[in-house]
Amino acid sequence: MTGFLMAGAGTAMAGDGAAWTYAGDTGPEQWAKLTPDNFACAGKNQSPVDIKGAVHAGLKPLKMSYQAAGNEVVNNGHTLQVNFAPGSTLQLDGAQFELKQYHFHAPSENHVNGQSYPLEVHLVHADKDGNLAVVGVMFKEGAENKALKALWPQLPKEANTKNALAAPLSAASLLPAKHAYFRFSGSLTTPPCSEGVRWLVMKDPVTVSKEQVAAFESILHHANNRPVQALNGRVIVD
Ligand SMILES: [Zn+2]
């Protein structure tokens, strides 16, 4: 997931902190060294991970209440992100988490049993204290995705630009029919890689066409997945 959400949609263009990339001298292996603010990138509870060996804990399906409140899409040079007005919520751990934004990674950041997917969406939620919960959904190659069909023509082609959406979008259309999921503790997958993020990755993928993945890649011009990080003893439950 991307880390600038707390700055709010209106300042997403400002670009704070040291420049970072997905390759080369400012790539993932260097993130922790780019600025002291990125110390957590060298931490022990980092994301993404390869999801395997889940311990069965009888997790109940996730409960969301999503509204059509996505109102703009931003190209920040690192990803393409839809920002949400308040009103879409996730119930978790007896608290209410508000959907702030969702954004995409191609190829996927998390893996499942060693498998990468062509695309992953991260739905980023925060509770009233700023604790983060991210719902990940994998896209496997197949039929055209109807939710992406509405969004893709509106993606801003230039970095550091944004478009107002023609009609408000709900994140509900990105979810698989069944809400069974894996859960683990992790981090932001971009600098400053802050830990303590509740990760919830849906077990069932949805589909995306080869053409839709290619269209995303042609706008971003580069892969935007951090490599998988060591679990370091963390337990994944389902
Ligand atoms: Zn992400």
PDB file of C-alpha atoms and ligand atoms in Angstrom:
ATOM      1  CA  MET A   1       0.000   0.000   0.000  1.00  0.00           C
ATOM      2  CA  THR A   2       1.111   3.571  -0.377  1.00  0.00           C
ATOM      3  CA  GLY A   3       1.947   5.666   2.623  1.00  0.00           C
ATOM      4  CA  PHE A   4       0.787   9.133   1.784  1.00  0.00           C
ATOM      5  CA  LEU A   5      -2.860   8.634   2.561  1.00  0.00           C
ATOM      6  CA  MET A   6      -2.644  10.490   5.852  1.00  0.00           C
ATOM      7  CA  ALA A   7      -1.672  13.614   3.949  1.00  0.00           C
ATOM      8  CA  GLY A   8      -5.162  13.669   2.454  1.00  0.00           C
ATOM      9  CA  ALA A   9      -6.231  13.806  -1.127  1.00  0.00           C
ATOM     10  CA  GLY A  10      -5.711  17.507  -1.544  1.00  0.00           C
ATOM     11  CA  THR A  11      -2.029  17.349  -0.728  1.00  0.00           C
ATOM     12  CA  ALA A  12      -1.244  14.050  -2.357  1.00  0.00           C
ATOM     13  CA  MET A  13       0.587  15.882  -5.113  1.00  0.00           C
ATOM     14  CA  ALA A  14       2.983  17.645  -2.784  1.00  0.00           C
ATOM     15  CA  GLY A  15       5.470  14.788  -2.527  1.00  0.00           C
ATOM     16  CA  ASP A  16       7.185  14.767   0.851  1.00  0.00           C
ATOM     17  CA  GLY A  17      10.182  12.779   2.005  1.00  0.00           C
ATOM     18  CA  ALA A  18      13.039  11.433  -0.056  1.00  0.00           C
ATOM     19  CA  ALA A  19      12.372  10.288  -3.597  1.00  0.00           C
ATOM     20  CA  TRP A  20      12.080   6.531  -3.912  1.00  0.00           C
ATOM     21  CA  THR A  21      11.504   4.109  -6.745  1.00  0.00           C
ATOM     22  CA  TYR A  22      10.896   0.441  -7.448  1.00  0.00           C
ATOM     23  CA  ALA A  23      14.311  -0.135  -9.064  1.00  0.00           C
ATOM     24  CA  GLY A  24      17.883   1.136  -9.081  1.00  0.00           C
ATOM     25  CA  ASP A  25      19.718   3.399  -6.634  1.00  0.00           C
ATOM     26  CA  THR A  26      16.529   4.428  -4.817  1.00  0.00           C
ATOM     27  CA  GLY A  27      14.846   1.009  -5.091  1.00  0.00           C
ATOM     28  CA  PRO A  28      13.440  -1.240  -2.336  1.00  0.00           C
ATOM     29  CA  GLU A  29      16.820  -2.467  -1.085  1.00  0.00           C
ATOM     30  CA  GLN A  30      17.831   1.150  -0.419  1.00  0.00           C
ATOM     31  CA  TRP A  31      14.610   2.539   1.072  1.00  0.00           C
ATOM     32  CA  ALA A  32      15.746   2.259   4.705  1.00  0.00           C
ATOM     33  CA  LYS A  33      18.931   4.205   3.890  1.00  0.00           C
ATOM     34  CA  LEU A  34      17.309   7.047   1.931  1.00  0.00           C
ATOM     35  CA  THR A  35      16.187   8.960   5.023  1.00  0.00           C
ATOM     36  CA  PRO A  36      16.040   8.245   8.781  1.00  0.00           C
ATOM     37  CA  ASP A  37      12.248   8.473   8.432  1.00  0.00           C
ATOM     38  CA  ASN A  38      12.364   5.154   6.592  1.00  0.00           C
ATOM     39  CA  PHE A  39      13.925   3.163   9.449  1.00  0.00           C
ATOM     40  CA  ALA A  40      10.932   0.801   9.550  1.00  0.00           C
ATOM     41  CA  CYS A  41      11.719  -0.423   6.014  1.00  0.00           C
ATOM     42  CA  ALA A  42      14.466  -2.506   7.665  1.00  0.00           C
ATOM     43  CA  GLY A  43      12.018  -3.831  10.283  1.00  0.00           C
ATOM     44  CA  LYS A  44      11.002  -7.392  11.090  1.00  0.00           C
ATOM     45  CA  ASN A  45       7.256  -7.110  10.399  1.00  0.00           C
ATOM     46  CA  GLN A  46       7.291  -5.869   6.835  1.00  0.00           C
ATOM     47  CA  SER A  47       4.909  -6.300   3.911  1.00  0.00           C
ATOM     48  CA  PRO A  48       4.298  -7.741   1.418  1.00  0.00           C
ATOM     49  CA  VAL A  49       4.712 -11.426   2.280  1.00  0.00           C
ATOM     50  CA  ASP A  50       4.228 -14.847   0.764  1.00  0.00           C
ATOM     51  CA  ILE A  51       1.033 -16.086   2.429  1.00  0.00           C
ATOM     52  CA  LYS A  52       1.486 -19.739   3.349  1.00  0.00           C
ATOM     53  CA  GLY A  53       1.081 -22.122   6.269  1.00  0.00           C
ATOM     54  CA  ALA A  54      -1.992 -20.322   7.576  1.00  0.00           C
ATOM     55  CA  VAL A  55      -3.173 -21.442  11.011  1.00  0.00           C
ATOM     56  CA  HIS A  56      -6.912 -22.057  11.103  1.00  0.00           C
ATOM     57  CA  ALA A  57      -8.482 -19.662  13.567  1.00  0.00           C
ATOM     58  CA  GLY A  58     -12.090 -19.744  12.352  1.00  0.00           C
ATOM     59  CA  LEU A  59     -12.134 -16.136  11.141  1.00  0.00           C
ATOM     60  CA  LYS A  60     -15.613 -15.030  10.159  1.00  0.00           C
ATOM     61  CA  PRO A  61     -16.087 -13.394   6.724  1.00  0.00           C
ATOM     62  CA  LEU A  62     -15.198  -9.697   6.650  1.00  0.00           C
ATOM     63  CA  LYS A  63     -18.048  -7.247   7.122  1.00  0.00           C
ATOM     64  CA  MET A  64     -17.966  -4.154   4.976  1.00  0.00           C
ATOM     65  CA  SER A  65     -20.508  -1.456   4.325  1.00  0.00           C
ATOM     66  CA  TYR A  66     -19.305   0.367   1.253  1.00  0.00           C
ATOM     67  CA  GLN A  67     -20.910   3.401  -0.344  1.00  0.00           C
ATOM     68  CA  ALA A  68     -20.414   4.899  -3.805  1.00  0.00           C
ATOM     69  CA  ALA A  69     -18.080   7.559  -2.432  1.00  0.00           C
ATOM     70  CA  GLY A  70     -14.919   7.227  -4.526  1.00  0.00           C
ATOM     71  CA  ASN A  71     -14.706  10.634  -6.124  1.00  0.00           C
ATOM     72  CA  GLU A  72     -11.278  11.112  -7.684  1.00  0.00           C
ATOM     73  CA  VAL A  73      -8.417   9.078  -9.129  1.00  0.00           C
ATOM     74  CA  VAL A  74      -4.800  10.122  -8.658  1.00  0.00           C
ATOM     75  CA  ASN A  75      -1.652   9.164 -10.554  1.00  0.00           C
ATOM     76  CA  ASN A  76       1.142   9.811  -8.017  1.00  0.00           C
ATOM     77  CA  GLY A  77       3.860   8.180 -10.101  1.00  0.00           C
ATOM     78  CA  HIS A  78       3.966   5.175  -7.754  1.00  0.00           C
ATOM     79  CA  THR A  79       0.425   3.909  -8.247  1.00  0.00           C
ATOM     80  CA  LEU A  80      -3.077   4.833  -9.394  1.00  0.00           C
ATOM     81  CA  GLN A  81      -5.355   5.543  -6.478  1.00  0.00           C
ATOM     82  CA  VAL A  82      -9.058   6.244  -5.954  1.00  0.00           C
ATOM     83  CA  ASN A  83      -9.770   8.512  -2.976  1.00  0.00           C
ATOM     84  CA  PHE A  84     -12.974   8.221  -0.958  1.00  0.00           C
ATOM     85  CA  ALA A  85     -15.271  10.605   0.845  1.00  0.00           C
ATOM     86  CA  PRO A  86     -16.353   9.332   4.302  1.00  0.00           C
ATOM     87  CA  GLY A  87     -19.083   6.708   4.716  1.00  0.00           C
ATOM     88  CA  SER A  88     -17.585   3.351   3.651  1.00  0.00           C
ATOM     89  CA  THR A  89     -16.678   1.177   6.608  1.00  0.00           C
ATOM     90  CA  LEU A  90     -15.112  -2.111   7.676  1.00  0.00           C
ATOM     91  CA  GLN A  91     -15.949  -3.667  11.068  1.00  0.00           C
ATOM     92  CA  LEU A  92     -12.861  -5.247  12.628  1.00  0.00           C
ATOM     93  CA  ASP A  93     -11.789  -6.053  16.189  1.00  0.00           C
ATOM     94  CA  GLY A  94     -14.868  -4.322  17.559  1.00  0.00           C
ATOM     95  CA  ALA A  95     -13.949  -1.047  15.894  1.00  0.00           C
ATOM     96  CA  GLN A  96     -15.015   0.815  12.798  1.00  0.00           C
ATOM     97  CA  PHE A  97     -12.452   1.423  10.059  1.00  0.00           C
ATOM     98  CA  GLU A  98     -13.165   4.015   7.390  1.00  0.00           C
ATOM     99  CA  LEU A  99     -12.201   3.359   3.758  1.00  0.00           C
ATOM    100  CA  LYS A 100      -9.794   6.147   2.721  1.00  0.00           C
ATOM    101  CA  GLN A 101      -8.541   4.997  -0.662  1.00  0.00           C
ATOM    102  CA  TYR A 102      -7.735   2.041  -2.832  1.00  0.00           C
ATOM    103  CA  HIS A 103      -4.831   1.630  -5.214  1.00  0.00           C
ATOM    104  CA  PHE A 104      -3.245  -0.995  -7.402  1.00  0.00           C
ATOM    105  CA  HIS A 105      -0.006  -2.930  -7.741  1.00  0.00           C
ATOM    106  CA  ALA A 106       1.101  -4.786 -10.887  1.00  0.00           C
ATOM    107  CA  PRO A 107       2.269  -7.450 -10.427  1.00  0.00           C
ATOM    108  CA  SER A 108       0.802  -8.312  -7.007  1.00  0.00           C
ATOM    109  CA  GLU A 109       2.826  -7.497  -3.893  1.00  0.00           C
ATOM    110  CA  ASN A 110       1.615 -10.315  -1.648  1.00  0.00           C
ATOM    111  CA  HIS A 111       1.982 -13.838  -2.951  1.00  0.00           C
ATOM    112  CA  VAL A 112      -0.239 -16.795  -2.014  1.00  0.00           C
ATOM    113  CA  ASN A 113       1.542 -20.143  -1.631  1.00  0.00           C
ATOM    114  CA  GLY A 114       4.424 -18.797  -3.680  1.00  0.00           C
ATOM    115  CA  GLN A 115       2.188 -17.535  -6.460  1.00  0.00           C
ATOM    116  CA  SER A 116       2.238 -13.976  -7.786  1.00  0.00           C
ATOM    117  CA  TYR A 117      -0.833 -12.487  -9.494  1.00  0.00           C
ATOM    118  CA  PRO A 118      -0.849  -9.943 -12.350  1.00  0.00           C
ATOM    119  CA  LEU A 119      -2.644  -7.298 -10.256  1.00  0.00           C
ATOM    120  CA  GLU A 120      -3.550  -6.607  -6.614  1.00  0.00           C
ATOM    121  CA  VAL A 121      -5.734  -3.895  -5.135  1.00  0.00           C
ATOM    122  CA  HIS A 122      -5.228  -2.537  -1.608  1.00  0.00           C
ATOM    123  CA  LEU A 123      -8.246  -1.033   0.133  1.00  0.00           C
ATOM    124  CA  VAL A 124      -6.821   1.179   2.861  1.00  0.00           C
ATOM    125  CA  HIS A 125      -8.908   1.804   5.991  1.00  0.00           C
ATOM    126  CA  ALA A 126      -8.175   3.756   9.175  1.00  0.00           C
ATOM    127  CA  ASP A 127      -9.927   3.809  12.541  1.00  0.00           C
ATOM    128  CA  LYS A 128     -10.443   6.979  14.579  1.00  0.00           C
ATOM    129  CA  ASP A 129      -7.011   6.589  16.151  1.00  0.00           C
ATOM    130  CA  GLY A 130      -5.262   6.218  12.802  1.00  0.00           C
ATOM    131  CA  ASN A 131      -4.712   2.460  13.020  1.00  0.00           C
ATOM    132  CA  LEU A 132      -4.634   0.987   9.526  1.00  0.00           C
ATOM    133  CA  ALA A 133      -6.365  -2.072   8.089  1.00  0.00           C
ATOM    134  CA  VAL A 134      -5.702  -3.013   4.477  1.00  0.00           C
ATOM    135  CA  VAL A 135      -7.869  -5.407   2.495  1.00  0.00           C
ATOM    136  CA  GLY A 136      -5.997  -7.001  -0.413  1.00  0.00           C
ATOM    137  CA  VAL A 137      -7.707  -8.586  -3.396  1.00  0.00           C
ATOM    138  CA  MET A 138      -5.839 -10.563  -6.044  1.00  0.00           C
ATOM    139  CA  PHE A 139      -6.715 -10.423  -9.725  1.00  0.00           C
ATOM    140  CA  LYS A 140      -6.110 -13.508 -11.857  1.00  0.00           C
ATOM    141  CA  GLU A 141      -6.053 -13.348 -15.622  1.00  0.00           C
ATOM    142  CA  GLY A 142      -9.438 -14.109 -17.140  1.00  0.00           C
ATOM    143  CA  ALA A 143     -12.612 -12.273 -18.031  1.00  0.00           C
ATOM    144  CA  GLU A 144     -12.650  -8.503 -18.241  1.00  0.00           C
ATOM    145  CA  ASN A 145     -13.269  -6.941 -14.834  1.00  0.00           C
ATOM    146  CA  LYS A 146     -16.426  -4.824 -14.902  1.00  0.00           C
ATOM    147  CA  ALA A 147     -15.412  -2.586 -12.006  1.00  0.00           C
ATOM    148  CA  LEU A 148     -12.110  -1.779 -13.665  1.00  0.00           C
ATOM    149  CA  LYS A 149     -13.888  -1.208 -16.956  1.00  0.00           C
ATOM    150  CA  ALA A 150     -15.615   1.810 -15.410  1.00  0.00           C
ATOM    151  CA  LEU A 151     -12.432   3.152 -13.817  1.00  0.00           C
ATOM    152  CA  TRP A 152      -9.697   2.480 -16.344  1.00  0.00           C
ATOM    153  CA  PRO A 153     -10.699   5.076 -18.984  1.00  0.00           C
ATOM    154  CA  GLN A 154     -10.531   7.722 -16.253  1.00  0.00           C
ATOM    155  CA  LEU A 155      -6.980   6.954 -15.059  1.00  0.00           C
ATOM    156  CA  PRO A 156      -4.733  10.040 -15.323  1.00  0.00           C
ATOM    157  CA  LYS A 157      -1.948   9.273 -17.782  1.00  0.00           C
ATOM    158  CA  GLU A 158       0.556  11.792 -16.413  1.00  0.00           C
ATOM    159  CA  ALA A 159       2.290  11.389 -13.033  1.00  0.00           C
ATOM    160  CA  ASN A 160       1.203  13.865 -10.357  1.00  0.00           C
ATOM    161  CA  THR A 161      -2.163  14.533 -11.907  1.00  0.00           C
ATOM    162  CA  LYS A 162      -5.670  13.530 -10.921  1.00  0.00           C
ATOM    163  CA  ASN A 163      -9.116  13.268 -12.440  1.00  0.00           C
ATOM    164  CA  ALA A 164     -12.504  13.756 -10.828  1.00  0.00           C
ATOM    165  CA  LEU A 165     -14.589  10.608 -11.429  1.00  0.00           C
ATOM    166  CA  ALA A 166     -17.550  11.006 -13.756  1.00  0.00           C
ATOM    167  CA  ALA A 167     -19.740   9.073 -11.307  1.00  0.00           C
ATOM    168  CA  PRO A 168     -18.899   8.030  -7.734  1.00  0.00           C
ATOM    169  CA  LEU A 169     -17.513   4.491  -7.371  1.00  0.00           C
ATOM    170  CA  SER A 170     -18.025   1.919  -4.628  1.00  0.00           C
ATOM    171  CA  ALA A 171     -15.247  -0.460  -3.642  1.00  0.00           C
ATOM    172  CA  ALA A 172     -17.815  -3.234  -3.240  1.00  0.00           C
ATOM    173  CA  SER A 173     -17.557  -4.113  -6.926  1.00  0.00           C
ATOM    174  CA  LEU A 174     -13.863  -4.986  -6.461  1.00  0.00           C
ATOM    175  CA  LEU A 175     -14.547  -7.683  -3.862  1.00  0.00           C
ATOM    176  CA  PRO A 176     -14.974 -11.403  -4.550  1.00  0.00           C
ATOM    177  CA  ALA A 177     -18.363 -12.929  -3.702  1.00  0.00           C
ATOM    178  CA  LYS A 178     -16.980 -14.744  -0.652  1.00  0.00           C
ATOM    179  CA  HIS A 179     -15.204 -12.715   2.000  1.00  0.00           C
ATOM    180  CA  ALA A 180     -13.005 -15.449   3.500  1.00  0.00           C
ATOM    181  CA  TYR A 181      -9.537 -14.073   4.139  1.00  0.00           C
ATOM    182  CA  PHE A 182      -6.034 -14.493   5.509  1.00  0.00           C
ATOM    183  CA  ARG A 183      -4.933 -12.203   8.326  1.00  0.00           C
ATOM    184  CA  PHE A 184      -1.464 -11.162   9.469  1.00  0.00           C
ATOM    185  CA  SER A 185       0.414  -8.184  10.847  1.00  0.00           C
ATOM    186  CA  GLY A 186       2.526  -6.145   8.453  1.00  0.00           C
ATOM    187  CA  SER A 187       3.455  -2.715   7.227  1.00  0.00           C
ATOM    188  CA  LEU A 188       2.995  -0.117   4.559  1.00  0.00           C
ATOM    189  CA  THR A 189       4.660  -1.535   1.441  1.00  0.00           C
ATOM    190  CA  THR A 190       6.078   1.867   0.505  1.00  0.00           C
ATOM    191  CA  PRO A 191       8.289   4.260   2.467  1.00  0.00           C
ATOM    192  CA  PRO A 192       8.159   4.939   5.388  1.00  0.00           C
ATOM    193  CA  CYS A 193       7.104   1.235   5.693  1.00  0.00           C
ATOM    194  CA  SER A 194       5.361   1.879   9.038  1.00  0.00           C
ATOM    195  CA  GLU A 195       4.464  -1.326  10.923  1.00  0.00           C
ATOM    196  CA  GLY A 196       1.350  -2.257  12.885  1.00  0.00           C
ATOM    197  CA  VAL A 197      -0.848  -2.531   9.790  1.00  0.00           C
ATOM    198  CA  ARG A 198      -3.640  -5.138   9.972  1.00  0.00           C
ATOM    199  CA  TRP A 199      -3.489  -7.060   6.690  1.00  0.00           C
ATOM    200  CA  LEU A 200      -6.569  -8.905   5.426  1.00  0.00           C
ATOM    201  CA  VAL A 201      -6.074 -10.654   2.085  1.00  0.00           C
ATOM    202  CA  MET A 202      -9.078 -12.186   0.402  1.00  0.00           C
ATOM    203  CA  LYS A 203      -8.725 -15.889  -0.373  1.00  0.00           C
ATOM    204  CA  ASP A 204     -10.715 -15.749  -3.609  1.00  0.00           C
ATOM    205  CA  PRO A 205      -9.257 -13.766  -6.506  1.00  0.00           C
ATOM    206  CA  VAL A 206     -11.353 -11.830  -9.000  1.00  0.00           C
ATOM    207  CA  THR A 207     -10.600 -11.685 -12.718  1.00  0.00           C
ATOM    208  CA  VAL A 208      -8.851  -9.114 -14.891  1.00  0.00           C
ATOM    209  CA  SER A 209      -8.251  -9.305 -18.622  1.00  0.00           C
ATOM    210  CA  LYS A 210      -4.776  -9.308 -20.120  1.00  0.00           C
ATOM    211  CA  GLU A 211      -5.693  -6.059 -21.884  1.00  0.00           C
ATOM    212  CA  GLN A 212      -6.693  -4.381 -18.608  1.00  0.00           C
ATOM    213  CA  VAL A 213      -3.378  -5.282 -16.989  1.00  0.00           C
ATOM    214  CA  ALA A 214      -1.510  -4.013 -20.064  1.00  0.00           C
ATOM    215  CA  ALA A 215      -3.440  -0.733 -19.937  1.00  0.00           C
ATOM    216  CA  PHE A 216      -2.457  -0.206 -16.302  1.00  0.00           C
ATOM    217  CA  GLU A 217       1.201  -1.006 -17.018  1.00  0.00           C
ATOM    218  CA  SER A 218       1.273   1.362 -19.984  1.00  0.00           C
ATOM    219  CA  ILE A 219       0.147   4.249 -17.769  1.00  0.00           C
ATOM    220  CA  LEU A 220       2.510   3.554 -14.852  1.00  0.00           C
ATOM    221  CA  HIS A 221       5.473   2.610 -17.118  1.00  0.00           C
ATOM    222  CA  HIS A 222       7.056   0.372 -14.451  1.00  0.00           C
ATOM    223  CA  ALA A 223       6.258  -2.496 -12.081  1.00  0.00           C
ATOM    224  CA  ASN A 224       5.158  -1.204  -8.666  1.00  0.00           C
ATOM    225  CA  ASN A 225       5.573  -4.194  -6.366  1.00  0.00           C
ATOM    226  CA  ARG A 226       7.944  -4.301  -3.418  1.00  0.00           C
ATOM    227  CA  PRO A 227       9.531  -7.788  -3.178  1.00  0.00           C
ATOM    228  CA  VAL A 228       8.096 -10.167  -0.566  1.00  0.00           C
ATOM    229  CA  GLN A 229       9.586  -9.745   2.905  1.00  0.00           C
ATOM    230  CA  ALA A 230      10.552 -12.394   5.480  1.00  0.00           C
ATOM    231  CA  LEU A 231       7.840 -13.436   7.929  1.00  0.00           C
ATOM    232  CA  ASN A 232      10.342 -13.526  10.828  1.00  0.00           C
ATOM    233  CA  GLY A 233       8.096 -15.752  12.896  1.00  0.00           C
ATOM    234  CA  ARG A 234       4.826 -13.993  12.181  1.00  0.00           C
ATOM    235  CA  VAL A 235       1.786 -16.233  12.074  1.00  0.00           C
ATOM    236  CA  ILE A 236      -0.820 -16.018   9.301  1.00  0.00           C
ATOM    237  CA  VAL A 237      -4.324 -17.039  10.341  1.00  0.00           C
ATOM    238  CA  ASP A 238      -7.497 -17.807   8.416  1.00  0.00           C
TER     239      ASP A 238
HETATM  240 ZN    ZN B   1      -0.476  -0.933  -1.751  1.00  0.00          ZN
END
